[in-house]
């Protein structure tokens, strides 16, 4: 007996693999992006209160209270929101719903690992557009994006703030992307799970420029520091949303009810009490701590404009050697590229305690210097 060839999508993801190795070797885990700090108490309390009250299925489109809270945030009607089991399910359901065999999906490279398997499982072909890494960092090449569009392209899949580069698309870029999509009649998926994690001005959203064709993906796990809750969402054109809700019935039917209820309440508290400002402040501090530590070591790091990731060069090492010799877990750039990743480039997650960042720097310094 043989499994279906589509199971070739089932390769092991590097993120949990690095976490397991880090744990086994007592390494500092700056690999998989999950916060070391606990979620805010107001979220934990809201979830605890929801247990015993919301214990049965939620509607596939989402608990009304959560759809309403999100509708308020995004300035849309609740009917424009569908709740999913994490942003990962949102992206799967969108790819299944928007594209199929014969269609092309344009994806930026480096990419988050779910995009390509999701395109493959939908039977579509991913066309990669490299985001070049220059002296000053990563920069979107709009010309290359435009050249990647063929008559078979149906969808552009973007991620801003972008994992792993930390790139945040500016207004002029969003405008150009919207024009491109309009001209070629394309759908847009904007993965904005790090929407509250930016270090400059509050970014605009792609959907503001092309509301009729944009699906915005979001995540309570990222916003509220609880990646295990698996509560995500899609905000999109109202006419398409009942169908998306119908499609997500066949994956997990509905996201866990008590977590949806807790998140609905917590999203309101977070906005009202300035939680995101404090979150950004904390991450800005940790980003700067890591950047300055790396530069003291003589390593080239690329400051991110958003997310809790940064890319830096540790030439002459691979991730396993760093794990064994320095006992620091990082994600190698190769996890985000189909081929030819930039040499010696690693992703550092700084959603970790300051002590962990300091310890990682202390452990890296002698190992890195041993090569100098
Ligand atoms: N989004 C997280 C990261 O980039 C982890 C995702 C995962 O483990 N699937 O590290």
Short mmCIF file of C-alpha atoms and ligand atoms in Angstrom, two decimals:
data_model
loop_
_atom_site.label_atom_id
_atom_site.label_comp_id
_atom_site.label_asym_id
_atom_site.label_seq_id
_atom_site.Cartn_x
_atom_site.Cartn_y
_atom_site.Cartn_z
CA UNK A 1 0.00 0.00 0.00
CA UNK A 2 1.15 3.48 -0.80
CA UNK A 3 0.01 6.90 0.39
CA UNK A 4 -1.16 9.34 -2.22
CA UNK A 5 1.65 11.32 -3.91
CA UNK A 6 0.19 14.54 -2.53
CA UNK A 7 1.61 13.51 0.85
CA UNK A 8 4.99 14.63 -0.48
CA UNK A 9 3.80 17.92 1.10
CA UNK A 10 4.29 16.26 4.50
CA UNK A 11 7.97 17.01 5.00
CA UNK A 12 9.07 17.85 8.52
CA UNK A 13 8.93 21.57 9.33
CA UNK A 14 12.19 23.06 10.55
CA UNK A 15 10.47 25.15 13.28
CA UNK A 16 9.29 22.39 15.63
CA UNK A 17 12.37 20.35 14.73
CA UNK A 18 14.72 23.08 15.95
CA UNK A 19 12.63 23.55 19.11
CA UNK A 20 12.86 19.84 19.94
CA UNK A 21 16.63 19.82 19.36
CA UNK A 22 17.05 22.99 21.42
CA UNK A 23 15.21 21.40 24.30
CA UNK A 24 17.23 18.19 24.09
CA UNK A 25 20.57 20.04 24.06
CA UNK A 26 19.65 22.72 26.61
CA UNK A 27 20.10 25.38 23.93
CA UNK A 28 18.66 28.90 24.00
CA UNK A 29 15.84 28.75 21.49
CA UNK A 30 15.88 31.76 19.18
CA UNK A 31 14.51 29.52 16.43
CA UNK A 32 10.76 28.92 16.40
CA UNK A 33 8.80 32.15 16.79
CA UNK A 34 6.80 31.80 19.97
CA UNK A 35 7.02 34.13 22.97
CA UNK A 36 8.79 33.03 26.15
CA UNK A 37 6.69 35.37 28.24
CA UNK A 38 3.18 34.27 29.26
CA UNK A 39 0.16 35.85 27.57
CA UNK A 40 -1.36 38.93 29.26
CA UNK A 41 -3.45 38.19 32.39
CA UNK A 42 -6.54 39.80 30.85
CA UNK A 43 -6.50 37.12 28.12
CA UNK A 44 -6.02 34.26 30.57
CA UNK A 45 -8.85 35.53 32.76
CA UNK A 46 -11.20 35.98 29.81
CA UNK A 47 -10.49 32.42 28.63
CA UNK A 48 -10.99 31.01 32.13
CA UNK A 49 -14.35 32.78 32.38
CA UNK A 50 -15.36 31.37 29.01
CA UNK A 51 -14.76 27.75 30.07
CA UNK A 52 -18.05 26.26 31.22
CA UNK A 53 -19.98 28.85 29.20
CA UNK A 54 -18.74 28.28 25.65
CA UNK A 55 -18.05 24.56 25.45
CA UNK A 56 -19.86 23.44 22.33
CA UNK A 57 -19.28 24.10 18.62
CA UNK A 58 -19.06 27.68 17.50
CA UNK A 59 -20.59 28.55 14.12
CA UNK A 60 -18.05 27.78 11.35
CA UNK A 61 -17.81 31.50 10.48
CA UNK A 62 -16.87 32.25 14.07
CA UNK A 63 -18.40 33.17 17.41
CA UNK A 64 -20.54 36.30 16.85
CA UNK A 65 -18.73 38.19 19.65
CA UNK A 66 -15.36 37.63 17.97
CA UNK A 67 -16.59 38.52 14.49
CA UNK A 68 -18.01 41.73 15.96
CA UNK A 69 -14.82 42.62 17.81
CA UNK A 70 -12.80 42.09 14.63
CA UNK A 71 -15.31 43.95 12.47
CA UNK A 72 -14.90 46.96 14.76
CA UNK A 73 -11.11 46.78 14.51
CA UNK A 74 -11.11 46.56 10.74
CA UNK A 75 -13.99 48.97 10.13
CA UNK A 76 -16.06 46.34 8.29
CA UNK A 77 -19.29 44.44 8.93
CA UNK A 78 -19.13 41.19 10.93
CA UNK A 79 -20.18 39.38 7.74
CA UNK A 80 -16.78 40.29 6.27
CA UNK A 81 -14.97 38.25 8.93
CA UNK A 82 -14.42 34.48 9.12
CA UNK A 83 -12.65 32.97 12.14
CA UNK A 84 -10.22 30.10 11.57
CA UNK A 85 -8.10 27.69 13.61
CA UNK A 86 -5.01 29.83 13.40
CA UNK A 87 -3.75 31.84 10.45
CA UNK A 88 -2.36 28.56 9.07
CA UNK A 89 -5.88 27.27 8.45
CA UNK A 90 -6.89 30.65 7.04
CA UNK A 91 -4.18 30.40 4.39
CA UNK A 92 -5.03 26.77 3.57
CA UNK A 93 -8.72 27.56 3.16
CA UNK A 94 -7.95 30.63 1.04
CA UNK A 95 -5.65 28.72 -1.32
CA UNK A 96 -8.24 25.93 -1.65
CA UNK A 97 -10.92 28.53 -2.39
CA UNK A 98 -9.05 30.85 -4.75
CA UNK A 99 -6.86 28.68 -6.98
CA UNK A 100 -6.58 25.26 -8.60
CA UNK A 101 -4.76 23.29 -11.30
CA UNK A 102 -3.44 25.49 -14.09
CA UNK A 103 -3.34 28.59 -11.89
CA UNK A 104 -0.23 30.39 -10.70
CA UNK A 105 0.29 32.01 -7.32
CA UNK A 106 3.02 34.61 -6.92
CA UNK A 107 4.89 34.24 -3.63
CA UNK A 108 7.75 36.37 -2.34
CA UNK A 109 10.98 34.56 -1.42
CA UNK A 110 12.08 34.26 1.40
CA UNK A 111 8.65 32.87 2.32
CA UNK A 112 6.94 31.48 5.40
CA UNK A 113 6.91 27.71 5.04
CA UNK A 114 3.16 27.06 4.69
CA UNK A 115 2.69 29.01 1.46
CA UNK A 116 4.26 26.53 -0.95
CA UNK A 117 2.65 23.33 0.40
CA UNK A 118 -0.72 25.11 0.46
CA UNK A 119 -0.34 26.16 -3.18
CA UNK A 120 0.75 22.60 -4.06
CA UNK A 121 -2.20 21.03 -2.19
CA UNK A 122 -4.56 23.31 -4.11
CA UNK A 123 -2.96 22.01 -7.33
CA UNK A 124 -1.63 25.45 -8.24
CA UNK A 125 1.90 26.43 -9.16
CA UNK A 126 3.89 28.84 -7.01
CA UNK A 127 5.99 31.38 -8.85
CA UNK A 128 8.67 32.80 -6.60
CA UNK A 129 9.84 36.39 -6.65
CA UNK A 130 13.07 36.93 -4.77
CA UNK A 131 13.23 39.86 -2.35
CA UNK A 132 16.83 40.90 -2.91
CA UNK A 133 19.17 41.28 0.03
CA UNK A 134 21.35 44.32 -0.46
CA UNK A 135 23.89 46.14 1.68
CA UNK A 136 21.07 48.07 3.37
CA UNK A 137 18.80 45.05 3.84
CA UNK A 138 15.82 43.48 2.10
CA UNK A 139 13.83 45.50 -0.41
CA UNK A 140 10.79 44.54 -2.49
CA UNK A 141 11.54 44.57 -6.22
CA UNK A 142 8.23 45.71 -7.69
CA UNK A 143 9.55 45.29 -11.24
CA UNK A 144 10.31 41.62 -10.55
CA UNK A 145 6.88 41.20 -9.00
CA UNK A 146 5.26 42.59 -12.12
CA UNK A 147 7.41 40.46 -14.43
CA UNK A 148 6.35 37.31 -12.56
CA UNK A 149 2.71 37.81 -13.54
CA UNK A 150 1.55 35.71 -16.49
CA UNK A 151 -1.88 35.11 -17.98
CA UNK A 152 -2.20 32.14 -15.62
CA UNK A 153 -1.58 34.16 -12.44
CA UNK A 154 -4.65 34.35 -10.22
CA UNK A 155 -3.26 35.44 -6.89
CA UNK A 156 -0.48 37.41 -5.20
CA UNK A 157 0.35 36.18 -1.71
CA UNK A 158 2.07 38.82 0.41
CA UNK A 159 3.21 38.98 4.01
CA UNK A 160 3.70 42.31 5.75
CA UNK A 161 5.27 42.81 8.28
CA UNK A 162 7.23 39.99 6.67
CA UNK A 163 8.58 36.83 8.24
CA UNK A 164 11.58 36.32 8.14
CA UNK A 165 12.92 39.61 6.71
CA UNK A 166 11.13 42.07 9.00
CA UNK A 167 10.21 44.10 5.91
CA UNK A 168 7.12 46.33 6.15
CA UNK A 169 5.53 47.38 2.87
CA UNK A 170 5.04 51.13 2.60
CA UNK A 171 2.09 53.02 1.22
CA UNK A 172 3.58 53.53 -2.25
CA UNK A 173 4.35 49.81 -2.54
CA UNK A 174 0.87 48.79 -1.39
CA UNK A 175 -0.60 51.22 -3.91
CA UNK A 176 1.48 49.75 -6.75
CA UNK A 177 0.55 46.19 -5.75
CA UNK A 178 -3.13 47.12 -5.68
CA UNK A 179 -2.83 48.69 -9.16
CA UNK A 180 -1.06 45.60 -10.47
CA UNK A 181 -3.76 43.34 -9.05
CA UNK A 182 -6.45 45.52 -10.55
CA UNK A 183 -4.80 45.61 -13.96
CA UNK A 184 -4.39 41.80 -14.09
CA UNK A 185 -7.59 41.03 -12.19
CA UNK A 186 -5.83 39.12 -9.39
CA UNK A 187 -6.83 38.18 -5.89
CA UNK A 188 -4.59 39.36 -3.06
CA UNK A 189 -3.85 37.54 0.17
CA UNK A 190 -2.17 39.77 2.71
CA UNK A 191 -0.79 37.76 5.60
CA UNK A 192 -0.69 40.40 8.33
CA UNK A 193 -0.30 38.21 11.41
CA UNK A 194 2.38 40.62 12.71
CA UNK A 195 0.15 43.65 12.12
CA UNK A 196 0.73 45.09 15.60
CA UNK A 197 4.48 44.50 15.54
CA UNK A 198 6.04 47.43 13.70
CA UNK A 199 8.78 49.81 14.78
CA UNK A 200 8.12 52.84 12.61
CA UNK A 201 4.82 54.49 11.76
CA UNK A 202 1.65 52.40 11.88
CA UNK A 203 1.59 50.69 8.45
CA UNK A 204 -1.39 50.95 6.13
CA UNK A 205 -3.19 47.73 5.16
CA UNK A 206 -3.23 46.36 1.62
CA UNK A 207 -7.02 45.99 1.81
CA UNK A 208 -7.39 49.77 2.08
CA UNK A 209 -6.10 50.00 -1.50
CA UNK A 210 -8.02 47.04 -2.99
CA UNK A 211 -10.93 46.08 -0.69
CA UNK A 212 -12.78 44.25 -3.46
CA UNK A 213 -10.03 41.64 -3.98
CA UNK A 214 -7.98 41.48 -0.75
CA UNK A 215 -8.17 38.83 1.97
CA UNK A 216 -6.36 39.92 5.14
CA UNK A 217 -5.16 37.13 7.39
CA UNK A 218 -4.65 37.77 11.11
CA UNK A 219 -3.78 35.90 14.26
CA UNK A 220 -4.71 36.19 17.92
CA UNK A 221 -1.69 34.05 18.77
CA UNK A 222 0.67 36.69 17.44
CA UNK A 223 -1.20 39.70 18.79
CA UNK A 224 -1.87 38.32 22.25
CA UNK A 225 1.23 36.16 22.71
CA UNK A 226 -0.60 32.85 22.78
CA UNK A 227 0.43 30.94 19.65
CA UNK A 228 -1.09 27.70 20.96
CA UNK A 229 -4.64 29.04 21.01
CA UNK A 230 -4.98 28.65 17.25
CA UNK A 231 -7.41 31.50 16.72
CA UNK A 232 -6.97 33.28 13.41
CA UNK A 233 -9.15 35.18 10.99
CA UNK A 234 -9.80 36.27 7.43
CA UNK A 235 -11.20 39.71 6.66
CA UNK A 236 -12.32 39.97 3.04
CA UNK A 237 -14.95 41.05 0.53
CA UNK A 238 -18.35 40.31 2.06
CA UNK A 239 -19.75 38.47 -0.95
CA UNK A 240 -17.07 35.77 -0.77
CA UNK A 241 -17.14 35.17 2.97
CA UNK A 242 -20.11 32.76 3.29
CA UNK A 243 -18.31 30.45 0.82
CA UNK A 244 -15.06 30.67 2.79
CA UNK A 245 -16.99 29.84 5.98
CA UNK A 246 -18.50 26.89 4.10
CA UNK A 247 -15.04 25.71 3.05
CA UNK A 248 -13.52 25.96 6.53
CA UNK A 249 -16.23 23.59 7.78
CA UNK A 250 -14.32 20.77 6.07
CA UNK A 251 -11.02 21.46 7.82
CA UNK A 252 -11.69 21.99 11.54
CA UNK A 253 -15.41 22.97 11.33
CA UNK A 254 -14.92 25.76 13.86
CA UNK A 255 -12.17 27.16 16.07
CA UNK A 256 -12.34 26.29 19.81
CA UNK A 257 -15.29 28.18 21.33
CA UNK A 258 -13.86 29.20 24.74
CA UNK A 259 -10.71 30.52 23.10
CA UNK A 260 -12.73 32.53 20.60
CA UNK A 261 -14.80 34.00 23.45
CA UNK A 262 -11.66 34.85 25.45
CA UNK A 263 -9.96 36.39 22.44
CA UNK A 264 -13.06 38.48 21.59
CA UNK A 265 -12.95 40.06 25.02
CA UNK A 266 -9.16 40.38 25.11
CA UNK A 267 -8.95 42.14 21.72
CA UNK A 268 -11.12 44.94 23.13
CA UNK A 269 -9.12 45.20 26.35
CA UNK A 270 -5.82 45.18 24.41
CA UNK A 271 -6.93 48.11 22.25
CA UNK A 272 -8.43 50.08 25.13
CA UNK A 273 -5.52 49.67 27.52
CA UNK A 274 -2.63 50.29 25.15
CA UNK A 275 -1.43 46.67 25.24
CA UNK A 276 -0.01 46.81 21.71
CA UNK A 277 2.00 49.98 22.41
CA UNK A 278 3.58 48.24 25.39
CA UNK A 279 4.17 45.10 23.32
CA UNK A 280 5.96 47.10 20.63
CA UNK A 281 8.03 48.92 23.20
CA UNK A 282 9.16 45.64 24.76
CA UNK A 283 10.04 44.18 21.36
CA UNK A 284 11.84 47.32 20.26
CA UNK A 285 14.06 47.02 23.34
CA UNK A 286 14.79 43.36 22.72
CA UNK A 287 15.41 43.98 19.02
CA UNK A 288 17.92 46.70 19.85
CA UNK A 289 19.61 44.54 22.49
CA UNK A 290 20.09 41.74 19.95
CA UNK A 291 21.18 44.08 17.14
CA UNK A 292 23.77 45.80 19.29
CA UNK A 293 25.06 42.48 20.67
CA UNK A 294 25.45 41.06 17.17
CA UNK A 295 27.20 44.14 15.86
CA UNK A 296 29.59 44.15 18.85
CA UNK A 297 30.50 40.63 17.77
CA UNK A 298 31.23 41.96 14.30
CA UNK A 299 28.24 40.21 12.72
CA UNK A 300 26.15 41.84 10.04
CA UNK A 301 22.49 42.10 11.08
CA UNK A 302 19.58 43.57 9.12
CA UNK A 303 17.31 45.67 11.38
CA UNK A 304 13.66 44.62 10.95
CA UNK A 305 10.92 47.25 10.52
CA UNK A 306 8.39 44.82 11.96
CA UNK A 307 7.82 41.26 13.32
CA UNK A 308 9.85 39.69 16.13
CA UNK A 309 12.45 38.27 13.76
CA UNK A 310 15.69 39.54 12.35
CA UNK A 311 18.11 38.17 9.81
CA UNK A 312 21.83 38.22 10.51
CA UNK A 313 24.95 36.67 9.03
CA UNK A 314 27.05 34.16 10.92
CA UNK A 315 29.46 33.20 8.15
CA UNK A 316 31.16 29.82 8.22
CA UNK A 317 28.57 28.03 10.39
CA UNK A 318 25.51 25.95 9.82
CA UNK A 319 22.56 25.81 12.21
CA UNK A 320 23.49 22.40 13.61
CA UNK A 321 27.03 23.43 14.39
CA UNK A 322 25.79 26.58 16.15
CA UNK A 323 23.34 24.43 18.07
CA UNK A 324 26.05 22.00 19.19
CA UNK A 325 28.93 24.39 19.76
CA UNK A 326 27.17 27.53 21.00
CA UNK A 327 23.97 25.86 22.20
CA UNK A 328 21.87 28.50 20.45
CA UNK A 329 19.04 27.44 18.13
CA UNK A 330 18.48 29.59 15.05
CA UNK A 331 16.57 29.01 11.82
CA UNK A 332 18.85 28.78 8.77
CA UNK A 333 17.84 31.00 5.83
CA UNK A 334 17.46 27.82 3.74
CA UNK A 335 14.11 27.21 5.51
CA UNK A 336 12.71 30.24 3.69
CA UNK A 337 14.17 29.66 0.20
CA UNK A 338 13.47 26.98 -2.39
CA UNK A 339 17.08 27.13 -3.60
CA UNK A 340 20.26 29.21 -3.34
CA UNK A 341 19.67 30.85 0.04
CA UNK A 342 22.08 33.66 0.91
CA UNK A 343 25.15 32.11 2.54
CA UNK A 344 25.64 32.20 6.28
CA UNK A 345 22.29 33.90 6.92
CA UNK A 346 20.11 32.96 9.91
CA UNK A 347 16.81 34.07 11.39
CA UNK A 348 16.91 35.11 15.04
CA UNK A 349 13.58 35.26 16.93
CA UNK A 350 13.62 37.89 19.66
CA UNK A 351 10.21 37.10 21.18
CA UNK A 352 12.20 35.65 24.06
CA UNK A 353 13.14 36.92 27.52
CA UNK A 354 15.95 39.48 27.69
CA UNK A 355 17.98 37.00 29.76
CA UNK A 356 17.68 34.48 26.95
CA UNK A 357 18.87 37.01 24.39
CA UNK A 358 21.81 37.97 26.58
CA UNK A 359 22.69 34.33 27.20
CA UNK A 360 22.51 33.57 23.47
CA UNK A 361 24.89 36.46 22.75
CA UNK A 362 27.29 35.30 25.46
CA UNK A 363 27.31 31.80 24.06
CA UNK A 364 27.69 32.88 20.44
CA UNK A 365 30.59 35.28 20.99
CA UNK A 366 33.40 32.77 21.72
CA UNK A 367 32.23 30.36 19.02
CA UNK A 368 32.00 33.06 16.38
CA UNK A 369 35.35 34.50 17.42
CA UNK A 370 37.01 31.10 17.17
CA UNK A 371 36.68 31.42 13.39
CA UNK A 372 37.97 34.99 13.21
N1 LIG B 1 5.43 31.37 12.71
C1 LIG B 1 6.44 30.79 13.52
C2 LIG B 1 7.81 31.03 12.99
O1 LIG B 1 7.97 31.54 11.91
C3 LIG B 1 6.32 29.29 13.72
C4 LIG B 1 5.37 28.57 12.88
C5 LIG B 1 5.40 27.09 13.03
O2 LIG B 1 6.12 26.51 13.83
N2 LIG B 1 4.63 26.49 12.20
O3 LIG B 1 8.74 30.70 13.68
#
